[in-house]
């Protein structure tokens, strides 16, 4: 059974760096084709893809946020970490991590419950 | 950059068929995925690779696609199907979501 859980601060000040951790179970990020992605959703708005890391440590980022995002994995801990630098109130959102199954294209078949992050002074 | 266009809202009478379109340039050449999201919950994958239902998704959910439009169809819509629905594709190593459609079951 695949599960994912996001953790991190609920409140961050503008200009700070946000660090979120996704802890997962039921799969290995060493398995060929597997990935873990991050998606966020501002209150009342649509889903927005942020980043994805693959079994081979390849990484992909949203073009609009690339300069502020870093995704990394710790396979020994079954964790994926996302950092967002220089946050702004517009970064206030629920942040989800999700499992990318093996296959030719990127999509997400299992999601964490999400964690709400508020950016405010 | 690639964009997916969805209507803001769709309404359907209880028990009738709801169709939610998702438009995109040459979407016919891409794999399309659909997610259902109920208030306060994480998205749930309901259609993968255009037409396939993941395990546990009711048969009333189906997907189809033409050259410029993908469509999620919910046959015999139930009150519990009220939710936001998002289409998604993968293009140029980027995951792209549509703007979402609010489905109201009347």
PDB file of C-alpha atoms in Angstrom:
ATOM      1  CA  UNK A   1       0.000   0.000   0.000  1.00  0.00           C
ATOM      2  CA  UNK A   2       1.475   3.310  -1.115  1.00  0.00           C
ATOM      3  CA  UNK A   3       1.254   6.227   1.278  1.00  0.00           C
ATOM      4  CA  UNK A   4       2.812   9.671   1.301  1.00  0.00           C
ATOM      5  CA  UNK A   5       2.833  12.324   3.997  1.00  0.00           C
ATOM      6  CA  UNK A   6       3.954  15.930   3.784  1.00  0.00           C
ATOM      7  CA  UNK A   7       5.527  17.770   6.684  1.00  0.00           C
ATOM      8  CA  UNK A   8       6.953  21.203   7.265  1.00  0.00           C
ATOM      9  CA  UNK A   9       6.187  24.618   8.707  1.00  0.00           C
ATOM     10  CA  UNK A  10       2.669  25.978   8.626  1.00  0.00           C
ATOM     11  CA  UNK A  11       3.801  29.614   8.697  1.00  0.00           C
ATOM     12  CA  UNK A  12       6.750  31.181   6.913  1.00  0.00           C
ATOM     13  CA  UNK A  13       7.783  34.827   6.676  1.00  0.00           C
ATOM     14  CA  UNK A  14       8.286  36.558   3.329  1.00  0.00           C
ATOM     15  CA  UNK A  15      11.790  36.201   1.857  1.00  0.00           C
ATOM     16  CA  UNK A  16      12.473  33.075   3.923  1.00  0.00           C
ATOM     17  CA  UNK A  17      13.161  29.618   2.528  1.00  0.00           C
ATOM     18  CA  UNK A  18      10.432  27.007   2.809  1.00  0.00           C
ATOM     19  CA  UNK A  19      11.513  23.396   3.282  1.00  0.00           C
ATOM     20  CA  UNK A  20       8.965  20.615   2.917  1.00  0.00           C
ATOM     21  CA  UNK A  21       9.502  16.898   3.425  1.00  0.00           C
ATOM     22  CA  UNK A  22       7.577  14.060   1.845  1.00  0.00           C
ATOM     23  CA  UNK A  23       7.883  10.756   3.691  1.00  0.00           C
ATOM     24  CA  UNK A  24       6.595   7.784   1.751  1.00  0.00           C
ATOM     25  CA  UNK A  25       6.103   4.047   2.114  1.00  0.00           C
ATOM     26  CA  UNK A  26       4.982   1.163  -0.041  1.00  0.00           C
ATOM     27  CA  UNK A  27       7.445   1.807  -2.859  1.00  0.00           C
ATOM     28  CA  UNK A  28      11.111   2.487  -3.467  1.00  0.00           C
ATOM     29  CA  UNK A  29      12.487   5.519  -5.239  1.00  0.00           C
ATOM     30  CA  UNK A  30      15.167   3.176  -6.578  1.00  0.00           C
ATOM     31  CA  UNK A  31      12.616   1.254  -8.659  1.00  0.00           C
ATOM     32  CA  UNK A  32      12.948   1.875 -12.379  1.00  0.00           C
ATOM     33  CA  UNK A  33      10.427   4.432 -13.616  1.00  0.00           C
ATOM     34  CA  UNK A  34       9.194   5.624 -10.246  1.00  0.00           C
ATOM     35  CA  UNK A  35       9.134   9.268  -9.228  1.00  0.00           C
ATOM     36  CA  UNK A  36       7.839  11.639  -6.574  1.00  0.00           C
ATOM     37  CA  UNK A  37       6.401  15.014  -7.430  1.00  0.00           C
ATOM     38  CA  UNK A  38       5.187  18.135  -5.686  1.00  0.00           C
ATOM     39  CA  UNK A  39       1.983  19.973  -6.562  1.00  0.00           C
ATOM     40  CA  UNK A  40       0.535  23.003  -4.812  1.00  0.00           C
ATOM     41  CA  UNK A  41      -2.884  24.608  -4.645  1.00  0.00           C
ATOM     42  CA  UNK A  42      -3.496  28.164  -3.421  1.00  0.00           C
ATOM     43  CA  UNK A  43      -6.767  28.530  -1.511  1.00  0.00           C
ATOM     44  CA  UNK A  44      -9.681  28.370  -3.932  1.00  0.00           C
ATOM     45  CA  UNK A  45      -7.423  27.988  -6.963  1.00  0.00           C
ATOM     46  CA  UNK A  46      -6.219  25.305  -9.333  1.00  0.00           C
ATOM     47  CA  UNK A  47      -3.518  22.699  -8.987  1.00  0.00           C
ATOM     48  CA  UNK A  48      -0.010  23.791  -9.977  1.00  0.00           C
ATOM     49  CA  UNK A  49       2.826  21.331 -10.602  1.00  0.00           C
ATOM     50  CA  UNK A  50       6.150  22.294  -9.033  1.00  0.00           C
ATOM     51  CA  UNK A  51       8.782  19.602  -9.365  1.00  0.00           C
ATOM     52  CA  UNK A  52       9.438  15.922  -9.882  1.00  0.00           C
ATOM     53  CA  UNK A  53      12.351  13.657  -9.012  1.00  0.00           C
ATOM     54  CA  UNK A  54      12.882  10.271 -10.655  1.00  0.00           C
ATOM     55  CA  UNK A  55      14.369   6.910  -9.673  1.00  0.00           C
ATOM     56  CA  UNK A  56      17.612   7.815 -11.439  1.00  0.00           C
ATOM     57  CA  UNK A  57      17.854  11.180  -9.597  1.00  0.00           C
ATOM     58  CA  UNK A  58      16.824  13.103 -12.690  1.00  0.00           C
ATOM     59  CA  UNK A  59      14.864  16.207 -11.779  1.00  0.00           C
ATOM     60  CA  UNK A  60      12.261  18.363 -13.513  1.00  0.00           C
ATOM     61  CA  UNK A  61      10.942  21.758 -12.470  1.00  0.00           C
ATOM     62  CA  UNK A  62       8.101  24.066 -13.367  1.00  0.00           C
ATOM     63  CA  UNK A  63       9.596  26.591 -15.803  1.00  0.00           C
ATOM     64  CA  UNK A  64       7.951  29.511 -14.028  1.00  0.00           C
ATOM     65  CA  UNK A  65       9.420  28.582 -10.619  1.00  0.00           C
ATOM     66  CA  UNK A  66      12.623  26.809 -11.599  1.00  0.00           C
ATOM     67  CA  UNK A  67      14.946  29.436 -10.153  1.00  0.00           C
ATOM     68  CA  UNK A  68      13.395  29.125  -6.677  1.00  0.00           C
ATOM     69  CA  UNK A  69      12.907  25.358  -6.390  1.00  0.00           C
ATOM     70  CA  UNK A  70      15.156  22.493  -5.412  1.00  0.00           C
ATOM     71  CA  UNK A  71      14.031  18.894  -5.111  1.00  0.00           C
ATOM     72  CA  UNK A  72      16.182  16.178  -3.556  1.00  0.00           C
ATOM     73  CA  UNK A  73      15.776  12.642  -2.293  1.00  0.00           C
ATOM     74  CA  UNK A  74      17.056  10.578   0.591  1.00  0.00           C
ATOM     75  CA  UNK A  75      16.443   6.995  -0.485  1.00  0.00           C
ATOM     76  CA  UNK A  76      17.675   5.591   2.830  1.00  0.00           C
ATOM     77  CA  UNK A  77      14.921   7.491   4.657  1.00  0.00           C
ATOM     78  CA  UNK A  78      12.269   7.195   1.928  1.00  0.00           C
ATOM     79  CA  UNK A  79      11.980  10.954   1.803  1.00  0.00           C
ATOM     80  CA  UNK A  80      11.852  13.683  -0.816  1.00  0.00           C
ATOM     81  CA  UNK A  81      12.561  17.283   0.136  1.00  0.00           C
ATOM     82  CA  UNK A  82      11.389  20.403  -1.680  1.00  0.00           C
ATOM     83  CA  UNK A  83      12.851  23.803  -0.951  1.00  0.00           C
ATOM     84  CA  UNK A  84      11.317  27.057  -2.110  1.00  0.00           C
ATOM     85  CA  UNK A  85      13.484  30.129  -1.717  1.00  0.00           C
ATOM     86  CA  UNK A  86      12.471  33.738  -1.244  1.00  0.00           C
ATOM     87  CA  UNK A  87       8.815  32.985  -0.475  1.00  0.00           C
ATOM     88  CA  UNK A  88       6.063  35.537  -0.960  1.00  0.00           C
ATOM     89  CA  UNK A  89       2.438  35.627   0.201  1.00  0.00           C
ATOM     90  CA  UNK A  90       1.437  34.308  -3.242  1.00  0.00           C
ATOM     91  CA  UNK A  91       3.192  31.072  -2.272  1.00  0.00           C
ATOM     92  CA  UNK A  92       0.513  30.472   0.346  1.00  0.00           C
ATOM     93  CA  UNK A  93      -0.978  27.127  -0.643  1.00  0.00           C
ATOM     94  CA  UNK A  94      -1.596  23.526   0.239  1.00  0.00           C
ATOM     95  CA  UNK A  95       1.445  21.580  -0.879  1.00  0.00           C
ATOM     96  CA  UNK A  96       0.997  17.961  -1.963  1.00  0.00           C
ATOM     97  CA  UNK A  97       3.530  15.280  -2.734  1.00  0.00           C
ATOM     98  CA  UNK A  98       2.509  12.424  -4.997  1.00  0.00           C
ATOM     99  CA  UNK A  99       3.742   9.139  -6.457  1.00  0.00           C
ATOM    100  CA  UNK A 100       4.643   8.972 -10.127  1.00  0.00           C
ATOM    101  CA  UNK A 101       4.207   5.382 -11.374  1.00  0.00           C
ATOM    102  CA  UNK A 102       6.507   3.754 -13.912  1.00  0.00           C
ATOM    103  CA  UNK A 103       5.579   4.441 -17.492  1.00  0.00           C
ATOM    104  CA  UNK A 104       6.100   6.784 -20.393  1.00  0.00           C
ATOM    105  CA  UNK A 105       4.510   9.970 -19.069  1.00  0.00           C
ATOM    106  CA  UNK A 106       4.263  11.842 -15.800  1.00  0.00           C
ATOM    107  CA  UNK A 107       1.151  11.651 -13.714  1.00  0.00           C
ATOM    108  CA  UNK A 108       0.292  10.869 -10.115  1.00  0.00           C
ATOM    109  CA  UNK A 109      -1.644   7.879  -8.851  1.00  0.00           C
ATOM    110  CA  UNK A 110      -1.223   8.328  -5.104  1.00  0.00           C
ATOM    111  CA  UNK A 111      -1.213  11.602  -3.201  1.00  0.00           C
ATOM    112  CA  UNK A 112      -0.465  12.753   0.305  1.00  0.00           C
ATOM    113  CA  UNK A 113      -3.148  14.587   2.231  1.00  0.00           C
ATOM    114  CA  UNK A 114      -1.350  17.908   1.743  1.00  0.00           C
ATOM    115  CA  UNK A 115       0.053  20.501   4.103  1.00  0.00           C
ATOM    116  CA  UNK A 116      -1.126  24.112   4.235  1.00  0.00           C
ATOM    117  CA  UNK A 117       1.661  26.672   4.241  1.00  0.00           C
ATOM    118  CA  UNK A 118       0.902  30.323   4.919  1.00  0.00           C
ATOM    119  CA  UNK A 119       3.384  33.026   4.000  1.00  0.00           C
ATOM    120  CA  UNK A 120       2.853  36.063   6.146  1.00  0.00           C
ATOM    121  CA  UNK A 121       4.820  38.555   8.165  1.00  0.00           C
TER     122      UNK A 121
ATOM    123  CA  UNK B   1       3.959  27.096 -23.064  1.00  0.00           C
ATOM    124  CA  UNK B   2       1.264  24.474 -23.382  1.00  0.00           C
ATOM    125  CA  UNK B   3      -2.138  25.243 -21.880  1.00  0.00           C
ATOM    126  CA  UNK B   4      -5.225  23.226 -21.055  1.00  0.00           C
ATOM    127  CA  UNK B   5      -8.615  24.917 -21.070  1.00  0.00           C
ATOM    128  CA  UNK B   6     -11.548  23.765 -18.951  1.00  0.00           C
ATOM    129  CA  UNK B   7     -14.926  25.419 -18.328  1.00  0.00           C
ATOM    130  CA  UNK B   8     -15.209  26.905 -14.875  1.00  0.00           C
ATOM    131  CA  UNK B   9     -18.350  24.960 -14.091  1.00  0.00           C
ATOM    132  CA  UNK B  10     -20.633  22.242 -15.399  1.00  0.00           C
ATOM    133  CA  UNK B  11     -24.047  21.309 -14.035  1.00  0.00           C
ATOM    134  CA  UNK B  12     -25.878  18.020 -14.416  1.00  0.00           C
ATOM    135  CA  UNK B  13     -29.185  16.713 -13.171  1.00  0.00           C
ATOM    136  CA  UNK B  14     -29.042  13.804 -10.779  1.00  0.00           C
ATOM    137  CA  UNK B  15     -28.809  10.564 -12.720  1.00  0.00           C
ATOM    138  CA  UNK B  16     -27.979  12.238 -16.017  1.00  0.00           C
ATOM    139  CA  UNK B  17     -24.696  12.327 -17.949  1.00  0.00           C
ATOM    140  CA  UNK B  18     -22.082  14.970 -17.268  1.00  0.00           C
ATOM    141  CA  UNK B  19     -19.404  15.807 -19.792  1.00  0.00           C
ATOM    142  CA  UNK B  20     -16.385  17.868 -18.824  1.00  0.00           C
ATOM    143  CA  UNK B  21     -14.198  19.030 -21.715  1.00  0.00           C
ATOM    144  CA  UNK B  22     -10.489  19.799 -21.661  1.00  0.00           C
ATOM    145  CA  UNK B  23      -9.075  21.626 -24.653  1.00  0.00           C
ATOM    146  CA  UNK B  24      -5.469  21.769 -25.758  1.00  0.00           C
ATOM    147  CA  UNK B  25      -3.461  22.125 -28.933  1.00  0.00           C
ATOM    148  CA  UNK B  26      -3.071  18.678 -30.490  1.00  0.00           C
ATOM    149  CA  UNK B  27      -4.155  17.084 -27.222  1.00  0.00           C
ATOM    150  CA  UNK B  28      -4.967  14.059 -29.334  1.00  0.00           C
ATOM    151  CA  UNK B  29      -1.264  13.225 -29.432  1.00  0.00           C
ATOM    152  CA  UNK B  30      -0.830  13.340 -25.655  1.00  0.00           C
ATOM    153  CA  UNK B  31      -1.860  11.081 -22.792  1.00  0.00           C
ATOM    154  CA  UNK B  32      -4.581  12.755 -20.733  1.00  0.00           C
ATOM    155  CA  UNK B  33      -5.259  12.174 -17.061  1.00  0.00           C
ATOM    156  CA  UNK B  34      -8.245  13.224 -14.960  1.00  0.00           C
ATOM    157  CA  UNK B  35      -8.412  13.910 -11.243  1.00  0.00           C
ATOM    158  CA  UNK B  36     -11.367  14.395  -8.933  1.00  0.00           C
ATOM    159  CA  UNK B  37     -10.952  16.643  -5.910  1.00  0.00           C
ATOM    160  CA  UNK B  38     -13.553  17.014  -3.209  1.00  0.00           C
ATOM    161  CA  UNK B  39     -13.412  19.859  -0.664  1.00  0.00           C
ATOM    162  CA  UNK B  40     -10.619  19.424   1.836  1.00  0.00           C
ATOM    163  CA  UNK B  41      -9.265  16.320   0.117  1.00  0.00           C
ATOM    164  CA  UNK B  42      -6.304  15.487  -2.057  1.00  0.00           C
ATOM    165  CA  UNK B  43      -6.876  14.872  -5.768  1.00  0.00           C
ATOM    166  CA  UNK B  44      -7.893  11.367  -6.793  1.00  0.00           C
ATOM    167  CA  UNK B  45      -6.913   9.900 -10.157  1.00  0.00           C
ATOM    168  CA  UNK B  46     -10.075   8.774 -11.964  1.00  0.00           C
ATOM    169  CA  UNK B  47      -8.876   8.341 -15.559  1.00  0.00           C
ATOM    170  CA  UNK B  48      -5.377   7.481 -16.785  1.00  0.00           C
ATOM    171  CA  UNK B  49      -4.020   7.439 -20.318  1.00  0.00           C
ATOM    172  CA  UNK B  50      -7.147   8.942 -21.878  1.00  0.00           C
ATOM    173  CA  UNK B  51      -9.658   6.161 -21.223  1.00  0.00           C
ATOM    174  CA  UNK B  52      -8.506   3.820 -18.467  1.00  0.00           C
ATOM    175  CA  UNK B  53     -10.023   3.685 -15.010  1.00  0.00           C
ATOM    176  CA  UNK B  54      -7.718   2.898 -12.087  1.00  0.00           C
ATOM    177  CA  UNK B  55      -8.759   0.135  -9.772  1.00  0.00           C
ATOM    178  CA  UNK B  56     -11.680   1.145  -7.589  1.00  0.00           C
ATOM    179  CA  UNK B  57     -13.034   3.886  -9.835  1.00  0.00           C
ATOM    180  CA  UNK B  58     -16.697   3.292 -10.761  1.00  0.00           C
ATOM    181  CA  UNK B  59     -17.564   2.349 -14.324  1.00  0.00           C
ATOM    182  CA  UNK B  60     -19.681   5.483 -14.701  1.00  0.00           C
ATOM    183  CA  UNK B  61     -16.425   7.424 -15.135  1.00  0.00           C
ATOM    184  CA  UNK B  62     -15.034   7.289 -18.657  1.00  0.00           C
ATOM    185  CA  UNK B  63     -12.671   9.284 -20.828  1.00  0.00           C
ATOM    186  CA  UNK B  64     -12.446  10.045 -24.512  1.00  0.00           C
ATOM    187  CA  UNK B  65     -10.382  12.234 -26.761  1.00  0.00           C
ATOM    188  CA  UNK B  66     -10.331  13.903 -30.160  1.00  0.00           C
ATOM    189  CA  UNK B  67      -7.578  15.930 -31.777  1.00  0.00           C
ATOM    190  CA  UNK B  68      -8.222  19.071 -29.728  1.00  0.00           C
ATOM    191  CA  UNK B  69     -10.475  18.035 -26.858  1.00  0.00           C
ATOM    192  CA  UNK B  70     -10.404  15.406 -24.149  1.00  0.00           C
ATOM    193  CA  UNK B  71     -13.641  14.692 -22.328  1.00  0.00           C
ATOM    194  CA  UNK B  72     -14.428  13.190 -18.959  1.00  0.00           C
ATOM    195  CA  UNK B  73     -17.883  11.634 -18.959  1.00  0.00           C
ATOM    196  CA  UNK B  74     -19.794  10.713 -15.821  1.00  0.00           C
ATOM    197  CA  UNK B  75     -22.801   8.574 -16.635  1.00  0.00           C
ATOM    198  CA  UNK B  76     -25.637   8.537 -14.143  1.00  0.00           C
ATOM    199  CA  UNK B  77     -24.128  11.298 -12.042  1.00  0.00           C
ATOM    200  CA  UNK B  78     -24.587  10.942  -8.319  1.00  0.00           C
ATOM    201  CA  UNK B  79     -24.609  13.557  -5.568  1.00  0.00           C
ATOM    202  CA  UNK B  80     -21.265  12.199  -4.402  1.00  0.00           C
ATOM    203  CA  UNK B  81     -19.713  13.106  -7.755  1.00  0.00           C
ATOM    204  CA  UNK B  82     -19.929  16.808  -6.938  1.00  0.00           C
ATOM    205  CA  UNK B  83     -16.309  17.908  -6.970  1.00  0.00           C
ATOM    206  CA  UNK B  84     -13.657  19.785  -8.872  1.00  0.00           C
ATOM    207  CA  UNK B  85     -12.215  17.937 -11.848  1.00  0.00           C
ATOM    208  CA  UNK B  86      -8.801  18.578 -13.373  1.00  0.00           C
ATOM    209  CA  UNK B  87      -7.299  17.324 -16.596  1.00  0.00           C
ATOM    210  CA  UNK B  88      -3.547  16.889 -16.898  1.00  0.00           C
ATOM    211  CA  UNK B  89      -1.001  16.159 -19.607  1.00  0.00           C
ATOM    212  CA  UNK B  90       2.750  15.857 -19.843  1.00  0.00           C
ATOM    213  CA  UNK B  91       4.428  18.098 -22.386  1.00  0.00           C
ATOM    214  CA  UNK B  92       8.105  18.903 -22.921  1.00  0.00           C
ATOM    215  CA  UNK B  93       9.083  17.341 -19.587  1.00  0.00           C
ATOM    216  CA  UNK B  94       6.493  19.460 -17.804  1.00  0.00           C
ATOM    217  CA  UNK B  95       3.358  18.418 -15.951  1.00  0.00           C
ATOM    218  CA  UNK B  96       0.440  20.658 -16.917  1.00  0.00           C
ATOM    219  CA  UNK B  97      -2.932  20.888 -15.207  1.00  0.00           C
ATOM    220  CA  UNK B  98      -6.063  22.455 -16.545  1.00  0.00           C
ATOM    221  CA  UNK B  99      -7.741  25.210 -14.569  1.00  0.00           C
ATOM    222  CA  UNK B 100     -10.323  22.832 -13.130  1.00  0.00           C
ATOM    223  CA  UNK B 101     -14.080  22.448 -13.517  1.00  0.00           C
ATOM    224  CA  UNK B 102     -16.605  22.573 -10.697  1.00  0.00           C
ATOM    225  CA  UNK B 103     -19.223  19.871 -11.221  1.00  0.00           C
ATOM    226  CA  UNK B 104     -22.602  20.565  -9.655  1.00  0.00           C
ATOM    227  CA  UNK B 105     -25.181  17.790  -9.454  1.00  0.00           C
ATOM    228  CA  UNK B 106     -28.658  19.303  -9.330  1.00  0.00           C
TER     229      UNK B 106
END
